[in-house]
């Protein structure tokens, strides 16, 4: 598959642990944020999003936290499974602009 | 990957040749995007199009060209002017009328020999 994870920050966890992946964004005017999951050799898949009028949003086994004061975004994955192993990207958007700005990504490795 | 098709999955070309990567969508989305991905880096925007017959340069447009003659199709040509074309290329779409999320295709791995 595609070796997109080469030289990326890596988080290694055991199956069943909770995982926290962090992202610092750059544009204080950004008001929409997305987390994507990318498995080897595949395109990114949407996980969860959040708008700047919220500081927390929960999905199935995932939670996104937004701290606008320090421009920080985190993705929490509960009860991490081997199938969660992938590269995770955050992306930001500012209203009125039709493009996303992506972070460099974090590789999550889950051991059985 | 939804209704986004990128072909071929793997593509090889000789140095100095132009090559065109295909992206087709049946999601009826107005906006389409091309990204380049290199190992250890995030996605970098090459070109995007918000409507048929219109497109804009992204951050790394040099050495690339696009067309948007149909809503469903947004082909990317990698020209011989692109100095380091070996990379993973991703096409994405977005429904401008509703959400900001972009949907991605499966990607094309281009290798220049």
Coordinates of C-alpha atoms in Angstrom, one line a residue:
Chain A
X1 CA 0.0 0.0 0.0
X2 CA 0.9 3.7 -0.1
X3 CA 3.5 4.5 2.5
X4 CA 1.9 7.8 3.6
X5 CA 3.0 7.3 7.2
X6 CA 6.8 7.6 6.5
X7 CA 8.3 10.1 9.0
X8 CA 5.0 10.9 10.6
X9 CA 4.5 11.3 14.3
X10 CA 3.4 7.9 15.6
X11 CA 1.2 6.9 18.5
X12 CA 1.4 3.3 19.6
X13 CA -1.3 1.9 21.8
X14 CA -2.6 -1.5 23.0
X15 CA -6.0 -2.8 21.9
X16 CA -8.6 -1.6 24.3
X17 CA -6.8 1.5 25.4
X18 CA -8.1 5.0 24.7
X19 CA -6.2 7.0 22.1
X20 CA -5.8 10.8 21.9
X21 CA -4.5 12.3 18.7
X22 CA -3.6 16.0 18.7
X23 CA -3.6 18.7 16.1
X24 CA -2.5 22.4 16.3
X25 CA -4.1 24.6 13.6
X26 CA -2.8 27.9 12.3
X27 CA -5.7 30.1 11.3
X28 CA -7.5 31.8 14.1
X29 CA -10.4 32.6 11.7
X30 CA -11.0 28.9 10.9
X31 CA -14.5 27.9 12.1
X32 CA -14.9 24.4 10.8
X33 CA -12.7 21.4 11.5
X34 CA -12.6 17.8 10.3
X35 CA -10.8 14.6 11.3
X36 CA -10.0 12.1 8.5
X37 CA -8.7 8.5 8.7
X38 CA -6.5 7.2 6.0
X39 CA -5.7 3.5 5.7
X40 CA -2.7 2.4 3.7
X41 CA -3.2 2.8 0.0
X42 CA -6.6 4.4 0.3
X43 CA -8.2 7.8 0.2
X44 CA -9.0 9.6 3.5
X45 CA -12.4 8.9 5.1
X46 CA -14.4 11.3 7.1
X47 CA -14.6 10.5 10.9
X48 CA -16.1 13.5 12.6
X49 CA -16.4 17.3 12.3
X50 CA -17.0 20.2 14.6
X51 CA -17.8 23.9 14.2
X52 CA -16.3 26.7 16.2
X53 CA -19.5 27.4 18.1
X54 CA -18.9 24.0 19.9
X55 CA -16.0 22.8 22.0
X56 CA -16.9 19.1 22.0
X57 CA -18.7 16.7 19.8
X58 CA -19.2 13.0 20.1
X59 CA -19.6 10.2 17.6
X60 CA -19.5 6.5 17.8
X61 CA -16.4 5.7 19.9
X62 CA -14.9 9.1 18.9
X63 CA -14.9 12.5 20.5
X64 CA -13.5 15.7 19.1
X65 CA -12.4 18.5 21.4
X66 CA -11.8 22.1 20.2
X67 CA -9.8 24.7 22.2
X68 CA -10.0 27.9 20.2
X69 CA -8.0 29.8 22.7
X70 CA -4.8 27.8 22.0
X71 CA -5.9 26.7 18.5
X72 CA -5.9 23.0 19.4
X73 CA -8.0 20.1 18.2
X74 CA -7.9 16.6 19.5
X75 CA -9.5 13.3 18.5
X76 CA -10.2 10.8 21.2
X77 CA -10.9 7.2 20.2
X78 CA -12.3 4.9 22.9
X79 CA -11.5 1.2 23.2
X80 CA -9.1 1.4 20.3
X81 CA -9.1 -1.6 18.0
X82 CA -6.6 -3.0 15.5
X83 CA -8.8 -1.7 12.7
X84 CA -8.3 1.8 13.9
X85 CA -4.6 1.6 12.8
X86 CA -4.2 4.3 10.2
X87 CA -3.0 7.8 9.6
X88 CA -5.2 10.5 11.1
X89 CA -5.4 14.0 9.6
X90 CA -7.1 17.1 10.9
X91 CA -8.3 19.8 8.5
X92 CA -9.5 23.4 9.0
X93 CA -11.7 25.7 6.9
X94 CA -12.7 29.3 7.2
X95 CA -16.2 30.3 6.2
X96 CA -16.3 31.8 2.7
X97 CA -13.3 29.8 1.5
X98 CA -13.9 26.6 -0.4
X99 CA -10.6 24.9 0.5
X100 CA -9.4 22.8 3.5
X101 CA -6.0 23.1 5.0
X102 CA -4.6 19.8 6.2
X103 CA -2.3 19.0 9.0
X104 CA 0.6 16.6 8.4
X105 CA -1.1 13.6 10.1
X106 CA -0.4 11.2 12.9
X107 CA 0.0 7.5 12.5
X108 CA -1.9 5.3 15.0
X109 CA -0.6 1.8 15.6
X110 CA -2.8 -0.5 17.6
X111 CA -1.2 -3.7 18.9
X112 CA -3.5 -6.7 19.7
Chain B
X1 CA -14.8 6.1 -1.5
X2 CA -18.4 6.6 -2.3
X3 CA -19.2 7.6 -5.9
X4 CA -15.7 8.9 -6.8
X5 CA -13.6 6.9 -9.2
X6 CA -10.0 7.5 -9.9
X7 CA -8.2 5.6 -12.6
X8 CA -5.8 4.0 -12.9
X9 CA -4.8 3.0 -9.4
X10 CA -1.1 2.7 -10.4
X11 CA 0.5 4.6 -13.2
X12 CA 4.0 4.6 -14.6
X13 CA 5.5 7.1 -17.0
X14 CA 8.8 7.9 -18.4
X15 CA 10.5 11.2 -17.5
X16 CA 9.5 13.9 -19.9
X17 CA 6.1 12.6 -20.8
X18 CA 2.8 14.1 -19.9
X19 CA 0.2 11.9 -18.2
X20 CA -3.5 12.5 -17.4
X21 CA -5.2 11.2 -14.2
X22 CA -8.9 10.6 -14.3
X23 CA -11.4 11.6 -11.6
X24 CA -15.1 10.9 -12.1
X25 CA -18.0 11.4 -9.6
X26 CA -21.6 10.5 -9.5
X27 CA -22.4 12.4 -6.3
X28 CA -23.7 15.5 -8.2
X29 CA -21.3 17.6 -6.3
X30 CA -20.4 21.0 -7.6
X31 CA -16.8 21.3 -6.3
X32 CA -13.9 19.1 -7.1
X33 CA -10.3 19.1 -5.9
X34 CA -6.9 17.6 -6.7
X35 CA -4.4 16.9 -3.9
X36 CA -0.9 15.6 -3.9
X37 CA 0.4 13.4 -1.0
X38 CA 4.0 12.6 -0.3
X39 CA 5.3 10.4 2.5
X40 CA 5.4 12.2 5.8
X41 CA 3.4 15.2 4.5
X42 CA -0.2 16.3 4.6
X43 CA -2.3 16.8 1.5
X44 CA -1.3 19.7 -0.7
X45 CA -3.8 21.3 -2.9
X46 CA -3.0 21.4 -6.7
X47 CA -6.2 22.7 -8.3
X48 CA -9.8 23.0 -7.5
X49 CA -13.0 23.8 -9.4
X50 CA -16.2 25.1 -7.9
X51 CA -18.3 25.0 -11.1
X52 CA -18.1 23.7 -14.6
X53 CA -15.7 25.6 -16.9
X54 CA -14.0 27.3 -14.0
X55 CA -11.0 26.3 -11.8
X56 CA -8.5 27.9 -9.5
X57 CA -4.8 27.2 -8.7
X58 CA -4.0 25.7 -5.4
X59 CA -0.8 25.9 -3.4
X60 CA 1.3 23.7 -5.8
X61 CA -0.2 24.2 -9.3
X62 CA 3.1 24.6 -11.2
X63 CA 3.6 21.7 -13.7
X64 CA 0.0 20.6 -13.6
X65 CA -3.1 21.5 -15.6
X66 CA -6.8 20.7 -15.3
X67 CA -10.1 21.0 -17.2
X68 CA -13.7 21.0 -16.0
X69 CA -15.9 20.5 -19.1
X70 CA -18.4 18.3 -17.3
X71 CA -19.7 18.4 -13.7
X72 CA -18.8 14.7 -13.3
X73 CA -15.2 14.9 -14.5
X74 CA -12.1 16.8 -13.4
X75 CA -9.0 15.3 -15.1
X76 CA -5.5 16.3 -13.9
X77 CA -2.6 16.4 -16.4
X78 CA 0.9 16.1 -14.9
X79 CA 3.2 17.8 -17.4
X80 CA 6.9 17.3 -18.1
X81 CA 7.4 20.7 -16.3
X82 CA 6.6 19.1 -13.0
X83 CA 10.0 18.5 -11.5
X84 CA 9.1 15.7 -9.0
X85 CA 5.9 14.1 -10.1
X86 CA 6.2 10.8 -8.3
X87 CA 3.5 10.9 -5.6
X88 CA 0.0 9.7 -4.5
X89 CA -2.7 11.8 -6.1
X90 CA -6.1 12.2 -4.5
X91 CA -9.3 13.6 -6.0
X92 CA -12.1 15.0 -3.8
X93 CA -15.5 16.5 -4.1
X94 CA -17.7 18.7 -2.0
X95 CA -21.4 19.6 -2.1
X96 CA -21.3 23.3 -1.9
X97 CA -25.0 23.6 -1.1
X98 CA -24.9 21.8 2.2
X99 CA -21.7 20.8 4.0
X100 CA -18.0 21.6 4.1
X101 CA -16.8 18.1 4.2
X102 CA -14.8 16.8 1.3
X103 CA -15.2 13.3 0.0
X104 CA -12.2 11.5 -1.4
X105 CA -11.5 9.0 -4.1
X106 CA -9.2 6.0 -3.8
X107 CA -6.2 7.8 -5.2
X108 CA -3.7 7.1 -8.1
X109 CA -0.1 6.3 -7.4
X110 CA 2.1 7.9 -10.1
X111 CA 5.7 6.7 -10.5
X112 CA 8.1 8.4 -12.9
X113 CA 10.8 6.1 -14.2

